[in-house]
mmCIF file of C-alpha atoms and ligand atoms in Angstrom:
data_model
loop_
_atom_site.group_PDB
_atom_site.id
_atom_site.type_symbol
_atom_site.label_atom_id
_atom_site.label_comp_id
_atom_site.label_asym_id
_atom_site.label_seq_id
_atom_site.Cartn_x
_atom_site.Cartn_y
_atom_site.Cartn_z
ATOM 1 C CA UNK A 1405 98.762 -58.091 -58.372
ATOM 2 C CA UNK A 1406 95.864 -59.509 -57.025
ATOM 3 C CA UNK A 1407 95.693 -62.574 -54.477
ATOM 4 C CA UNK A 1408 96.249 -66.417 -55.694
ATOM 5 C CA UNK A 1409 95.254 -68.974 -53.812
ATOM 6 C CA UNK A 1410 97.729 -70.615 -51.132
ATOM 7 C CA UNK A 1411 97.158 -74.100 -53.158
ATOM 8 C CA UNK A 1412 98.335 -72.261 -56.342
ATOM 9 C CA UNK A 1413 102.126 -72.319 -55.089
ATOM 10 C CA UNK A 1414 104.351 -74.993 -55.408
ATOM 11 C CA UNK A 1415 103.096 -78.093 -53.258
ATOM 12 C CA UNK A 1416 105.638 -78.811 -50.055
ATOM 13 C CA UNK A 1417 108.506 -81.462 -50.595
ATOM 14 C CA UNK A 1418 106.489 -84.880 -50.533
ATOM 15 C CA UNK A 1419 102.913 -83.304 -51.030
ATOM 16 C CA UNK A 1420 101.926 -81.658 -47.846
ATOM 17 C CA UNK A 1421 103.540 -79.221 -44.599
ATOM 18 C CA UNK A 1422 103.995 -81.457 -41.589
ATOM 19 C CA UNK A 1423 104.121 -79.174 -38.650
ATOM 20 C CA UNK A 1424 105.332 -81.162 -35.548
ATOM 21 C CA UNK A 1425 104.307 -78.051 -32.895
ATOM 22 C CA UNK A 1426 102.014 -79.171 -30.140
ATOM 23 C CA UNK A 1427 100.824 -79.523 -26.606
ATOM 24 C CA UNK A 1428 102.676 -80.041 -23.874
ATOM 25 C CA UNK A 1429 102.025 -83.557 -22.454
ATOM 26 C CA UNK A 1430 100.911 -83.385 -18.406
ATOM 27 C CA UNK A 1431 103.694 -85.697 -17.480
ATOM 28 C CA UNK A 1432 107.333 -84.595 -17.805
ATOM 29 C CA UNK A 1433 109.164 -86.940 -15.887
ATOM 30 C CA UNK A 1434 110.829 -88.770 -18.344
ATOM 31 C CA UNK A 1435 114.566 -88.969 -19.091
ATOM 32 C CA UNK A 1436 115.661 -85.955 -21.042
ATOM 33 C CA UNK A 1437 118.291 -85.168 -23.890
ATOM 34 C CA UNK A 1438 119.988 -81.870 -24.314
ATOM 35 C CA UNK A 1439 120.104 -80.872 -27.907
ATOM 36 C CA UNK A 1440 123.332 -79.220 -29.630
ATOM 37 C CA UNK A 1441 122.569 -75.942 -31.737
ATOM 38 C CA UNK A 1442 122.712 -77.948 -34.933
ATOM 39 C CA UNK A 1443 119.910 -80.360 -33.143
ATOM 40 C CA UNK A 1444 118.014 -77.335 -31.790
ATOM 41 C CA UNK A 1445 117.690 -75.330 -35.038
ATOM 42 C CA UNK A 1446 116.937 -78.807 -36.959
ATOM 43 C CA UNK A 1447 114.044 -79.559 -34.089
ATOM 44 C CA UNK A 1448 112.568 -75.685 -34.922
ATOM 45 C CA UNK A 1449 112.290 -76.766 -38.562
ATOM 46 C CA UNK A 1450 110.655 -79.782 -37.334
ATOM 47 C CA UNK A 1451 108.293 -77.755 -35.265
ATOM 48 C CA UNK A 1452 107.266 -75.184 -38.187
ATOM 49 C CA UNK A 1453 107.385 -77.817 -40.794
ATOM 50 C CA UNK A 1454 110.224 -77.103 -42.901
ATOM 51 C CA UNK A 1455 111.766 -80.184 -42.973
ATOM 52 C CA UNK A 1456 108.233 -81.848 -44.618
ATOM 53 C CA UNK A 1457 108.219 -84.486 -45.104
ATOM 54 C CA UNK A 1458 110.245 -85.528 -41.812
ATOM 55 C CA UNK A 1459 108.070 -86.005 -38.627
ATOM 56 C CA UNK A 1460 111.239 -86.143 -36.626
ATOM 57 C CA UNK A 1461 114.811 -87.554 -36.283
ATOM 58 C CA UNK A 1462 115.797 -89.678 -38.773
ATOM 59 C CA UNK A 1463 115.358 -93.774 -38.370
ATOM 60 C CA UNK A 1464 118.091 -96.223 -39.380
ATOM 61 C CA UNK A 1465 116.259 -96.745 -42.882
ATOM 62 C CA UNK A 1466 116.320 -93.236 -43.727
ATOM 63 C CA UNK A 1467 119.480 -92.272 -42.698
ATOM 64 C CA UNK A 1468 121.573 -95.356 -44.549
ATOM 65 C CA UNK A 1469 119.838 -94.314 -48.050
ATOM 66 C CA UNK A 1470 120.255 -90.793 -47.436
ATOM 67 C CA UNK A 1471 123.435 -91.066 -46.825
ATOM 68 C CA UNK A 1472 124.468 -93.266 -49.713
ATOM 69 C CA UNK A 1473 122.079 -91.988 -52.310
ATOM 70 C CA UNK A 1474 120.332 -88.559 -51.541
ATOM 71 C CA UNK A 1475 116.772 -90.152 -50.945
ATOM 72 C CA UNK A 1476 114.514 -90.961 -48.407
ATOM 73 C CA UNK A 1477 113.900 -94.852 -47.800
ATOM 74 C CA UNK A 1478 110.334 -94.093 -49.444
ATOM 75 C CA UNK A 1479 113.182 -92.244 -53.475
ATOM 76 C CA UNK A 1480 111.885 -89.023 -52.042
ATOM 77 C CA UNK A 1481 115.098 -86.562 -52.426
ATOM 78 C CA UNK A 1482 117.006 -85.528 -49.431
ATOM 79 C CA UNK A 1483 120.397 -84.671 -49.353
ATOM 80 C CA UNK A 1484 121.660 -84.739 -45.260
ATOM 81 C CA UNK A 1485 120.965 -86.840 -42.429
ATOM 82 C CA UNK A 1486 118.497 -84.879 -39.507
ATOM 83 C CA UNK A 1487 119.478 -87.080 -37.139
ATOM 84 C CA UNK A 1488 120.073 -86.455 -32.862
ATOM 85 C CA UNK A 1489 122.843 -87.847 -31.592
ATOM 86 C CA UNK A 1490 122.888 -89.938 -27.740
ATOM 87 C CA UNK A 1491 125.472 -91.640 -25.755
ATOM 88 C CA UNK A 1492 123.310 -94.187 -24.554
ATOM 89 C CA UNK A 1493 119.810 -95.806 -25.320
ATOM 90 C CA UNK A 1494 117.381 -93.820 -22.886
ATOM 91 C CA UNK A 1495 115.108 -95.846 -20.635
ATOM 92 C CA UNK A 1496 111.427 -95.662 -21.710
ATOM 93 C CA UNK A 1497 109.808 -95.514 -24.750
ATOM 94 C CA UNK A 1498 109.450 -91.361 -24.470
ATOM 95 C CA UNK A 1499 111.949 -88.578 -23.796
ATOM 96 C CA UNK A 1500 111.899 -84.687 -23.027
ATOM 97 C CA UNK A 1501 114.385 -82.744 -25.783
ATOM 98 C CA UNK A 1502 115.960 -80.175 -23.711
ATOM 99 C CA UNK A 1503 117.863 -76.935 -24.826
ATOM 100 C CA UNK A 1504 121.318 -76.671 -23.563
ATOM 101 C CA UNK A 1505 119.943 -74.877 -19.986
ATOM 102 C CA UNK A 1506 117.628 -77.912 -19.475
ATOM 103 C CA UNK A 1507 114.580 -76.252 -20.797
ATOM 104 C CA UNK A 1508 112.100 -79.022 -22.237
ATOM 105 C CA UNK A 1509 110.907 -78.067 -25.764
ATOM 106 C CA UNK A 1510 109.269 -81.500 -26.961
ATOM 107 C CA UNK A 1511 109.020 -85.115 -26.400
ATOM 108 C CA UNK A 1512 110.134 -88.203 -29.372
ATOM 109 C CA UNK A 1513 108.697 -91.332 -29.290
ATOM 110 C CA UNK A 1514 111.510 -93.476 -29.221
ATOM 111 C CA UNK A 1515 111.703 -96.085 -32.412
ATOM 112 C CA UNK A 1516 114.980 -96.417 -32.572
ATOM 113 C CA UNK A 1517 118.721 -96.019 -31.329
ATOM 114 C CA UNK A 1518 120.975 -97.001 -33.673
ATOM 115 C CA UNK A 1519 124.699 -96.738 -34.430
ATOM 116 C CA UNK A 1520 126.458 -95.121 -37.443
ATOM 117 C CA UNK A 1521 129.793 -94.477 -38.732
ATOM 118 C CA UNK A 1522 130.936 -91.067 -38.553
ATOM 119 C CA UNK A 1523 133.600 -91.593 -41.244
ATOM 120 C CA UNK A 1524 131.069 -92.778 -43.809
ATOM 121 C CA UNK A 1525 128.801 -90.436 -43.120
ATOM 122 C CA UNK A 1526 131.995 -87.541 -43.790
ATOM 123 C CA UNK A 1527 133.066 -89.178 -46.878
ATOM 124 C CA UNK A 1528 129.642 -89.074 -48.223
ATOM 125 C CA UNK A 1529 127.770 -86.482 -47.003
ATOM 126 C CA UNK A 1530 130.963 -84.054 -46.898
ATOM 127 C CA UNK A 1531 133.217 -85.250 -49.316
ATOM 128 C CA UNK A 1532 136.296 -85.330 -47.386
ATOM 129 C CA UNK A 1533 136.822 -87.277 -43.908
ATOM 130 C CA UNK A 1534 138.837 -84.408 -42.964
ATOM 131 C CA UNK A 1535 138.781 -83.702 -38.977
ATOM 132 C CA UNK A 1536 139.392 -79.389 -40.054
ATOM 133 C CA UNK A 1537 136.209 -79.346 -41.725
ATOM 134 C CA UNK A 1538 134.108 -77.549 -39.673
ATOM 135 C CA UNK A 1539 130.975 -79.817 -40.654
ATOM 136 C CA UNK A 1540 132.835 -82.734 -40.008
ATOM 137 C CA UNK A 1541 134.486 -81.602 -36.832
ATOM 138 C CA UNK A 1542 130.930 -81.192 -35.391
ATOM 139 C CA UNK A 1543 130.000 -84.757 -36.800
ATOM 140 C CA UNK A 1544 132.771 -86.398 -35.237
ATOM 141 C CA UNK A 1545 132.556 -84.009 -31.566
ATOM 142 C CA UNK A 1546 128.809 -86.334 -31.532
ATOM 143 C CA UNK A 1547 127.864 -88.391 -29.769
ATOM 144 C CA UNK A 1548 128.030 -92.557 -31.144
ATOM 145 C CA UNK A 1549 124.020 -93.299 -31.708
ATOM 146 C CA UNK A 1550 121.265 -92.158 -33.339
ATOM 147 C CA UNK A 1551 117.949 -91.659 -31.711
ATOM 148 C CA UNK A 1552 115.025 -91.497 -33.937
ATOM 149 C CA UNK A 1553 111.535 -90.820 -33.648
ATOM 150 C CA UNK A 1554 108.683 -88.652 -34.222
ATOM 151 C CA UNK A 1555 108.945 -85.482 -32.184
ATOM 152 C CA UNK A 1556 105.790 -82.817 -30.596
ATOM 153 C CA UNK A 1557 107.249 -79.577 -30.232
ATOM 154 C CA UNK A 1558 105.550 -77.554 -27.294
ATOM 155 C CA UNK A 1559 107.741 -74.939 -26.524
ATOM 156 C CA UNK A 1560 109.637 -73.491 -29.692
ATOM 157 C CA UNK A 1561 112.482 -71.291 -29.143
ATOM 158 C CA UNK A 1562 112.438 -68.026 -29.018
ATOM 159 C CA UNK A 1563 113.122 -66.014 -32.292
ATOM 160 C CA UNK A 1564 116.241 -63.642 -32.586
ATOM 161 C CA UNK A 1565 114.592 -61.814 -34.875
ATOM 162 C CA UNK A 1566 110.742 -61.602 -34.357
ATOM 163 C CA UNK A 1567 110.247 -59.454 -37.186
ATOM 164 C CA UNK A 1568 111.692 -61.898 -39.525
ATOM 165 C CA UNK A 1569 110.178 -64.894 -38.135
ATOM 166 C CA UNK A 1570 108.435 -66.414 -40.513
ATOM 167 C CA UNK A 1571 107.381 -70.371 -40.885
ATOM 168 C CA UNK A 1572 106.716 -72.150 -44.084
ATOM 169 C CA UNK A 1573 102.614 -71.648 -43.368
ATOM 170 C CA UNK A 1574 103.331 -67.636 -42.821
ATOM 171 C CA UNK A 1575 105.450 -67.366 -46.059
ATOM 172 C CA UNK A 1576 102.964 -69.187 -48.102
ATOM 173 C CA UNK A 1577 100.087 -67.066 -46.908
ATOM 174 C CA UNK A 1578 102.169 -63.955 -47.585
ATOM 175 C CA UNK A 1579 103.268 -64.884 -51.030
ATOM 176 C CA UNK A 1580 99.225 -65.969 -51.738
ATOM 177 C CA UNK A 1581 98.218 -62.557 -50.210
ATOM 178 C CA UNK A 1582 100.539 -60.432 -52.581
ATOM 179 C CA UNK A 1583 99.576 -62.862 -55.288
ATOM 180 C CA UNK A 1584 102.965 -64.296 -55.996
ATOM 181 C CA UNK A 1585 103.122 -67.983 -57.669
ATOM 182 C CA UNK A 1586 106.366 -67.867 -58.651
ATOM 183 C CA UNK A 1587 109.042 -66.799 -55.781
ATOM 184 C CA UNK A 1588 112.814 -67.126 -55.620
ATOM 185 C CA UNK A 1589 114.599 -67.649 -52.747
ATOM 186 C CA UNK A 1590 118.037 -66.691 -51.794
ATOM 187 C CA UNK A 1591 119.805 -68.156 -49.348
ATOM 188 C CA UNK A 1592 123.047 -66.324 -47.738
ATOM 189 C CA UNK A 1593 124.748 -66.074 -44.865
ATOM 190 C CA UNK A 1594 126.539 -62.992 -46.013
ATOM 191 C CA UNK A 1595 125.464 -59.188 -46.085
ATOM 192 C CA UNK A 1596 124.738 -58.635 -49.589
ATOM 193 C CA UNK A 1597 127.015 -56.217 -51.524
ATOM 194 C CA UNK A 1598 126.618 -55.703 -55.115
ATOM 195 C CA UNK A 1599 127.505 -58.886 -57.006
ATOM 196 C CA UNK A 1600 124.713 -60.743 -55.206
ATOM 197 C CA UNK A 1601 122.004 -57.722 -55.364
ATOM 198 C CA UNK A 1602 122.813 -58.776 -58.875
ATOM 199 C CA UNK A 1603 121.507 -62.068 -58.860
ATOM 200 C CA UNK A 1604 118.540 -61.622 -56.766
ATOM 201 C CA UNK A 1605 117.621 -58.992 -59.502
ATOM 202 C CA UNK A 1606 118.435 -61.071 -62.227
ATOM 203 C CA UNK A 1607 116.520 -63.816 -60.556
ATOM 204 C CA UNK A 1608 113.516 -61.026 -59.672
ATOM 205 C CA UNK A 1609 113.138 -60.206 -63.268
ATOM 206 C CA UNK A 1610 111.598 -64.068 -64.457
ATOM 207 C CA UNK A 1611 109.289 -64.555 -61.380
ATOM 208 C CA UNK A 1612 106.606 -62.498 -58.951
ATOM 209 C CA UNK A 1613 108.691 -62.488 -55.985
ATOM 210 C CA UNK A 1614 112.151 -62.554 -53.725
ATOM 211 C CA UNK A 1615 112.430 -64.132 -50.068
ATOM 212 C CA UNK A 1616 115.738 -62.852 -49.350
ATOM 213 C CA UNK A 1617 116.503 -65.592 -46.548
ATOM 214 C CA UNK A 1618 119.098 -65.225 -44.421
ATOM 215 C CA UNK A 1619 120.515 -68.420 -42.470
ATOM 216 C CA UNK A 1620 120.118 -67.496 -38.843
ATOM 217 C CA UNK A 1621 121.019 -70.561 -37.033
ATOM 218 C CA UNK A 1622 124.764 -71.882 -35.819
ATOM 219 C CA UNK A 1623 127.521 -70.457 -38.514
ATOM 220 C CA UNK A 1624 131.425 -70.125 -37.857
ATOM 221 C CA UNK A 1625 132.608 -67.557 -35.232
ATOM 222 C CA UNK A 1626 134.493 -65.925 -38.177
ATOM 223 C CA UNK A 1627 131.376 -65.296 -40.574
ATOM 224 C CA UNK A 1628 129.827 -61.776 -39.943
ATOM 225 C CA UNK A 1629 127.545 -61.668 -37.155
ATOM 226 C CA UNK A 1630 123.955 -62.313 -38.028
ATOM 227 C CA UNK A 1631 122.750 -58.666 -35.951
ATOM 228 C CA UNK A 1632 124.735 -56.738 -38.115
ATOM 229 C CA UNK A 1633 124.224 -58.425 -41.279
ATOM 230 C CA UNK A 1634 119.969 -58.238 -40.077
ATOM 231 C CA UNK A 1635 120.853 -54.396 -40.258
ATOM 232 C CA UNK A 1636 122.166 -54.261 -43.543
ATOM 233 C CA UNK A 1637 119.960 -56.318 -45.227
ATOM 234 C CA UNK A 1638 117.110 -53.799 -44.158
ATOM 235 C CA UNK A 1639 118.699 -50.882 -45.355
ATOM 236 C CA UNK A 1640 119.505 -52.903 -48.348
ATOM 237 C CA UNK A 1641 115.941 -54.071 -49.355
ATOM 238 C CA UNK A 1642 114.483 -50.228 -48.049
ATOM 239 C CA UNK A 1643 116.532 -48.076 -50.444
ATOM 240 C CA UNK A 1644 117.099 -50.277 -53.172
ATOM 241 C CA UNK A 1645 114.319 -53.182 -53.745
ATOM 242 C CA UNK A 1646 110.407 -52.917 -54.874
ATOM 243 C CA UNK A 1647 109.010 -53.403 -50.995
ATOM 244 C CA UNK A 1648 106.065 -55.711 -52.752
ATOM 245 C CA UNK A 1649 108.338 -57.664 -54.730
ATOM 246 C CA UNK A 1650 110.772 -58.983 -51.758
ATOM 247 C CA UNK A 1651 110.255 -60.210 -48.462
ATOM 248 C CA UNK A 1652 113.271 -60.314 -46.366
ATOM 249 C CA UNK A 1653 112.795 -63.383 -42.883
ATOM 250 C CA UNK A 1654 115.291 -65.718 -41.331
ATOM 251 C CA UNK A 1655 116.053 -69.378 -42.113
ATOM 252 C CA UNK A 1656 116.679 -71.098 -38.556
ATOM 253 C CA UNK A 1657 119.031 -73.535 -40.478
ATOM 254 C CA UNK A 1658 122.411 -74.170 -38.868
ATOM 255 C CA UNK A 1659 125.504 -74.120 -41.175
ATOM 256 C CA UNK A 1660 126.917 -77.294 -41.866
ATOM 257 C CA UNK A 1661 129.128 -76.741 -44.583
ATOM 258 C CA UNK A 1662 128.481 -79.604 -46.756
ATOM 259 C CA UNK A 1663 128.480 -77.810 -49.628
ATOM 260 C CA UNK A 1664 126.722 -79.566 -52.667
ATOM 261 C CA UNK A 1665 124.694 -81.395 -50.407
ATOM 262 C CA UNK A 1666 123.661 -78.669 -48.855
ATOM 263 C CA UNK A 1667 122.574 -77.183 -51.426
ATOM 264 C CA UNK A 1668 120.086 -79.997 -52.545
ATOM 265 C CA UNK A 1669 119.059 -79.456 -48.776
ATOM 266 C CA UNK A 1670 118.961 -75.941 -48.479
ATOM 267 C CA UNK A 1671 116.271 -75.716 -52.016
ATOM 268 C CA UNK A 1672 114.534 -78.620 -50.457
ATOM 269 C CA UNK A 1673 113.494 -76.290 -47.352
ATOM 270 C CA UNK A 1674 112.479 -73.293 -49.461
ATOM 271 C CA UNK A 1675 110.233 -75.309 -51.418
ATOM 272 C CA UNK A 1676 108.701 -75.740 -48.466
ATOM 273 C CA UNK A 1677 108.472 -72.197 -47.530
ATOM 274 C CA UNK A 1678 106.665 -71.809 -50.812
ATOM 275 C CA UNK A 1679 109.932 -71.035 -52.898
ATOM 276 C CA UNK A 1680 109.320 -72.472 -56.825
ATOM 277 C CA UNK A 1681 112.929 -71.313 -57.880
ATOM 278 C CA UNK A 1682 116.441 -71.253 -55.470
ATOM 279 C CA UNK A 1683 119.637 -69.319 -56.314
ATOM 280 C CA UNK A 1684 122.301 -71.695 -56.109
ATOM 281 C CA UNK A 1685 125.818 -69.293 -56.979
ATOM 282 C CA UNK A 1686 129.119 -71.078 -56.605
ATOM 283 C CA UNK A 1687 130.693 -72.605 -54.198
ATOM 284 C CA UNK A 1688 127.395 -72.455 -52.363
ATOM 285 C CA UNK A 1689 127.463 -73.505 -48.290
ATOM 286 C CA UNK A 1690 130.791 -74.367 -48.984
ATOM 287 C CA UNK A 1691 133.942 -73.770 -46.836
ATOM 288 C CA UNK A 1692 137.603 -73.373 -47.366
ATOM 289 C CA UNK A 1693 138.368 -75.272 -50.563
ATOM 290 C CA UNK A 1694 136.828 -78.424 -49.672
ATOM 291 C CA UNK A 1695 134.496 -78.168 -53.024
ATOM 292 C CA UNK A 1696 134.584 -77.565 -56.592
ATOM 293 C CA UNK A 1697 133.464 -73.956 -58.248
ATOM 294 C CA UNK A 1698 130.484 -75.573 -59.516
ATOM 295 C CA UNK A 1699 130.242 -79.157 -57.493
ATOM 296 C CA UNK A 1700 126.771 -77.599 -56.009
ATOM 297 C CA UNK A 1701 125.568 -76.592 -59.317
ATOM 298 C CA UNK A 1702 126.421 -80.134 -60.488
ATOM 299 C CA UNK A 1703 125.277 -82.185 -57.971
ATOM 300 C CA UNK A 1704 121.673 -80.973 -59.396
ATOM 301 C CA UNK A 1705 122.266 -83.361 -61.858
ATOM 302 C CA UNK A 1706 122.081 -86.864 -60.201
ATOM 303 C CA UNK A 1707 118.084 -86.302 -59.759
ATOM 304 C CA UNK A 1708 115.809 -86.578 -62.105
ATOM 305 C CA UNK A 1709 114.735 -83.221 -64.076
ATOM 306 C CA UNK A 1710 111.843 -81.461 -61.966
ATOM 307 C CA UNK A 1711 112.275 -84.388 -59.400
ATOM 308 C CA UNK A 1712 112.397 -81.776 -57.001
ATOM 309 C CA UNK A 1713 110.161 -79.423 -58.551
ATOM 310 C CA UNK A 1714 111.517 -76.206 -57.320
ATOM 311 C CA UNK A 1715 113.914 -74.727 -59.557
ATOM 312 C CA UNK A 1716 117.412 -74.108 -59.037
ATOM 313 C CA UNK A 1717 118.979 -71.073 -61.191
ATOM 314 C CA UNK A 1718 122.459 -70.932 -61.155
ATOM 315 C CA UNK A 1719 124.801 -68.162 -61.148
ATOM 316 C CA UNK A 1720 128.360 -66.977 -61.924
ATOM 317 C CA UNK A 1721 130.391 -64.765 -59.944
ATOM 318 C CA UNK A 1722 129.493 -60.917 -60.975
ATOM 319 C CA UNK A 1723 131.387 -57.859 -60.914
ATOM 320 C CA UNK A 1724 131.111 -53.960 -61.684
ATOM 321 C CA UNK A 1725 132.641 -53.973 -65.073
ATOM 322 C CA UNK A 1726 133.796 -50.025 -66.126
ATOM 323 C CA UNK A 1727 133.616 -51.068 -69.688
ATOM 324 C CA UNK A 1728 130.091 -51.963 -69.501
ATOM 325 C CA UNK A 1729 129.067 -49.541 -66.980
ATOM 326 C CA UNK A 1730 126.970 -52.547 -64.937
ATOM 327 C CA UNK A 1731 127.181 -54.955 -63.199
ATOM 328 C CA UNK A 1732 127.807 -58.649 -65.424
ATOM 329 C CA UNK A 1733 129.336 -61.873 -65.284
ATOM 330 C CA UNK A 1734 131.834 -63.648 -67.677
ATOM 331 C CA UNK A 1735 128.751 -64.839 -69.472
ATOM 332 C CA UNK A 1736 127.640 -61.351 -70.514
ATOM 333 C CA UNK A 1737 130.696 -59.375 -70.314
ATOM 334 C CA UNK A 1738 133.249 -59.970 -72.570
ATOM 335 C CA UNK A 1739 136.179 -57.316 -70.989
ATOM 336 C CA UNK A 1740 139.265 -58.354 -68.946
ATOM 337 C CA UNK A 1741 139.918 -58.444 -65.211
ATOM 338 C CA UNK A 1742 141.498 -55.401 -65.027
ATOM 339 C CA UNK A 1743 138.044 -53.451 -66.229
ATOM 340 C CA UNK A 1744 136.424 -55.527 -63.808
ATOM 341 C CA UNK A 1745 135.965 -53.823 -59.771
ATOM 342 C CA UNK A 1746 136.797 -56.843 -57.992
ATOM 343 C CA UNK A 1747 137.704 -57.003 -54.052
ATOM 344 C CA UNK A 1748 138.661 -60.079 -51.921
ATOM 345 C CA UNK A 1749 136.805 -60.683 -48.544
ATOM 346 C CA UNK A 1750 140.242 -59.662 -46.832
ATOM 347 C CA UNK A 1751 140.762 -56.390 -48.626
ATOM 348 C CA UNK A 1752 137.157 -55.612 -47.996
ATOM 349 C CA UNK A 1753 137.576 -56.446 -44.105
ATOM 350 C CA UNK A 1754 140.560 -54.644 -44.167
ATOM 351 C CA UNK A 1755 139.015 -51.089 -45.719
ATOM 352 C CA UNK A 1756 135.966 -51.652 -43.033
ATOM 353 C CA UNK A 1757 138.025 -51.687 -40.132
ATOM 354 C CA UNK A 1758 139.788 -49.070 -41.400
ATOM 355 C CA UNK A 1759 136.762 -47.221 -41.787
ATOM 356 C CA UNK A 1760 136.795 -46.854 -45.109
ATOM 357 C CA UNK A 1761 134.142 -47.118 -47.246
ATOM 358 C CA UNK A 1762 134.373 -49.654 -50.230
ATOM 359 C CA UNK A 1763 133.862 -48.090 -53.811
ATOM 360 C CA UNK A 1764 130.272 -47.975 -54.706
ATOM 361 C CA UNK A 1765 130.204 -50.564 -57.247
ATOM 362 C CA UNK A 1766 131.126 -52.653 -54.851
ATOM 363 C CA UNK A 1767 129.472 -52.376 -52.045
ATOM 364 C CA UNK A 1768 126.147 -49.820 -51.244
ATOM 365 C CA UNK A 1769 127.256 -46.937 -49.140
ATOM 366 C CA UNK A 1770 124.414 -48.162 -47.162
ATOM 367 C CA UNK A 1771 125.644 -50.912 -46.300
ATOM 368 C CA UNK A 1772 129.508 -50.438 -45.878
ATOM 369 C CA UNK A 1773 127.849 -47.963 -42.778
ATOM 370 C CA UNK A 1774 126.271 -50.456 -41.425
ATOM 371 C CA UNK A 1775 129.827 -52.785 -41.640
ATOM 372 C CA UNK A 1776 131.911 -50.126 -40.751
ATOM 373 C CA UNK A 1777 129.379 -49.318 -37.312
ATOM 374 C CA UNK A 1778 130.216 -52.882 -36.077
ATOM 375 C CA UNK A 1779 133.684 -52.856 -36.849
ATOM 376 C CA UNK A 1780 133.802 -49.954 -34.850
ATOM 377 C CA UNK A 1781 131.630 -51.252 -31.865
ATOM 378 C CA UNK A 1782 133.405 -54.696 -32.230
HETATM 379 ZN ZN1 ZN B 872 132.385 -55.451 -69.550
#
């Protein structure tokens, strides 16, 4: 394929990328506020622009219609709240935001410090005011105001990963240069055994091109640790994908387990990384059984068709089916369970620590090495 135009993908959400990197001001006496690793991975997205059309923490009028209706206070869409959280009002008009050692990364203009009710924000933005959630536990371990304001990121933190680094400019330029205008993004936070190779491939088959995009930022202490999971992605994508049809780089998000909200939020970003369609499977960023099968599928709903403009696809769970000899779905395979190859998360933990390798249809060989290797090192 031959190059397109950066302007001939999908415009960013509200019309255009606002990057909030910068310089770093002369002065830096000012009062300073140490950022949580939710509030540090939401302030890189601020800095590379993936959180256009937000210049920086959330005001008052934002956050209330966010909160109750999924829109900025201008109807744009936007599903969570991007909001830093204080104990008290600081003094002056300006503060340094400080990583948790007391490094400064940027200053906000202070507009506002407000105050907010946690339990609302649960119940809306959650679904459930429940203190287990691990979303909510984090919303209700905050702090009791808001401070909002435009933030200048000078100092952005250091990537993980630097060969998957890639900002919403660097994606677009990528996808332009291999002359993709239609991409699909997948978000997981998973390695990727069959029944999601699946979908990306499905997926693959309509458009030019796949950002497989793993979340990087904050996740639970029991999901699989991002290193490994780096690993097996690459030997994933190198034996088994088209290397100019996928592009595999980290998503700086943090988890936050909201589920259908989420995912609103979650396609929201990757249209901004230049993503015109966004898997959405089931039960997508959710946790326990806090959400429906389908609630983030649904929630798609309660916009306006192509009011986002990216494109969500949805998928069912799939499965090796013996019958068919392929991998399918309950939409395109019409056999019983028992033809199916179907492990739970636990049995699959359970073979790896073993050291045993999962059956093929399952999971690639590949991979289960890479698995296994930390299970053993871990
Ligand atoms: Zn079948």
């Amino acid at each position: 394929m031959s190059a397109v135009a950066v302007d001939q993908l999908i415009r960013p959400h509200g019309g255009v990328l606002v990057p909030r990197a910068g310089v770093r001001p002369e002065n830096l006496t000012l009062s300073e506020v140490r950022l949580t690793p939710r509030e540090l991975s939401d302030l890189d997205m601020l800095a590379s622009g993936a959180l256009s059309p937000l210049t920086g923490f959330m005001g008052q009028a934002d956050y209330e219609t966010v909160v109750e209706s999924m829109r900025l206070a201008n109807g744009l869409p936007w599903a969570l709240p991007v909001c830093l959280a204080v104990a008290e009002a600081p003094k002056g008009d300006r503060v340094v935001l400080a990583d948790q050692g007391g490094r400064p990364l940027a200053v906000l203009d202070v507009e506002e410090v407000y105050s907010y009710d946690k339990e609302r924000e649960a119940e809306r933005c959650f679904r459930t005011t429940d203190g287990e959630h691990p979303g909510v536990a984090q919303l209700y371990a905050q702090e009791q105001l808001y401070l909002a304001g435009p933030v200048t990121v000078f100092e952005r933190l250091e990537p993980e990963f630097p060969q998957l680094h890639k900002d919403p400019a660097d994606t677009r330029a990528l996808f332009a240069e291999r002359g993709w205008k239609r991409v699909v993004g997948f978000q997981t936070r998973n390695p990727i055994h069959r029944a999601h190779e699946y979908l990306t491939k499905c997926a693959l088959e309509t458009v030019d091109g796949l950002l497989v995009h793993p979340l990087v930022g904050a996740t639970k202490s029991d999901d699989v640790p991002v290193d490994v999971r780096v690993k097996a992605y690459d030997v994933l994508t190198e034996g088994y994908y088209p290397a100019d049809r996928v592009v595999v780089s980290a998503f700086p998000a943090a988890m936050r387990y909201a589920g259908p909200r989420e995912a609103i939020w979650h396609a929201i970003c990757r249209k901004n990384y230049g993503c015109s369609h966004f898997i959405v499977g089931r039960d997508h960023a959710g946790v326990g059984t806090y959400y429906g099968t389908y609630d983030a599928q649904l929630i798609f709903d309660e916009l306006e068709p192509h009011e986002l403009d990216i494109e969500p696809m949805f998928f069912e769970h799939s499965f090796w089916c013996k019958v068919c000899g392929q991998m399918a779905t309950a939409k395109t395979c019409p056999h019983g369970g028992d033809d199916h190859v179907f492990l739970s998360g636990t049995k699959v933990r359970e073979l790896l620590s073993e050291g045993q390798l999962p059956p093929e249809e399952f999971t690639r060989p590949e991979v289960a090495e890479v698995l296994i290797e930390a299970y053993r090192g871990g």
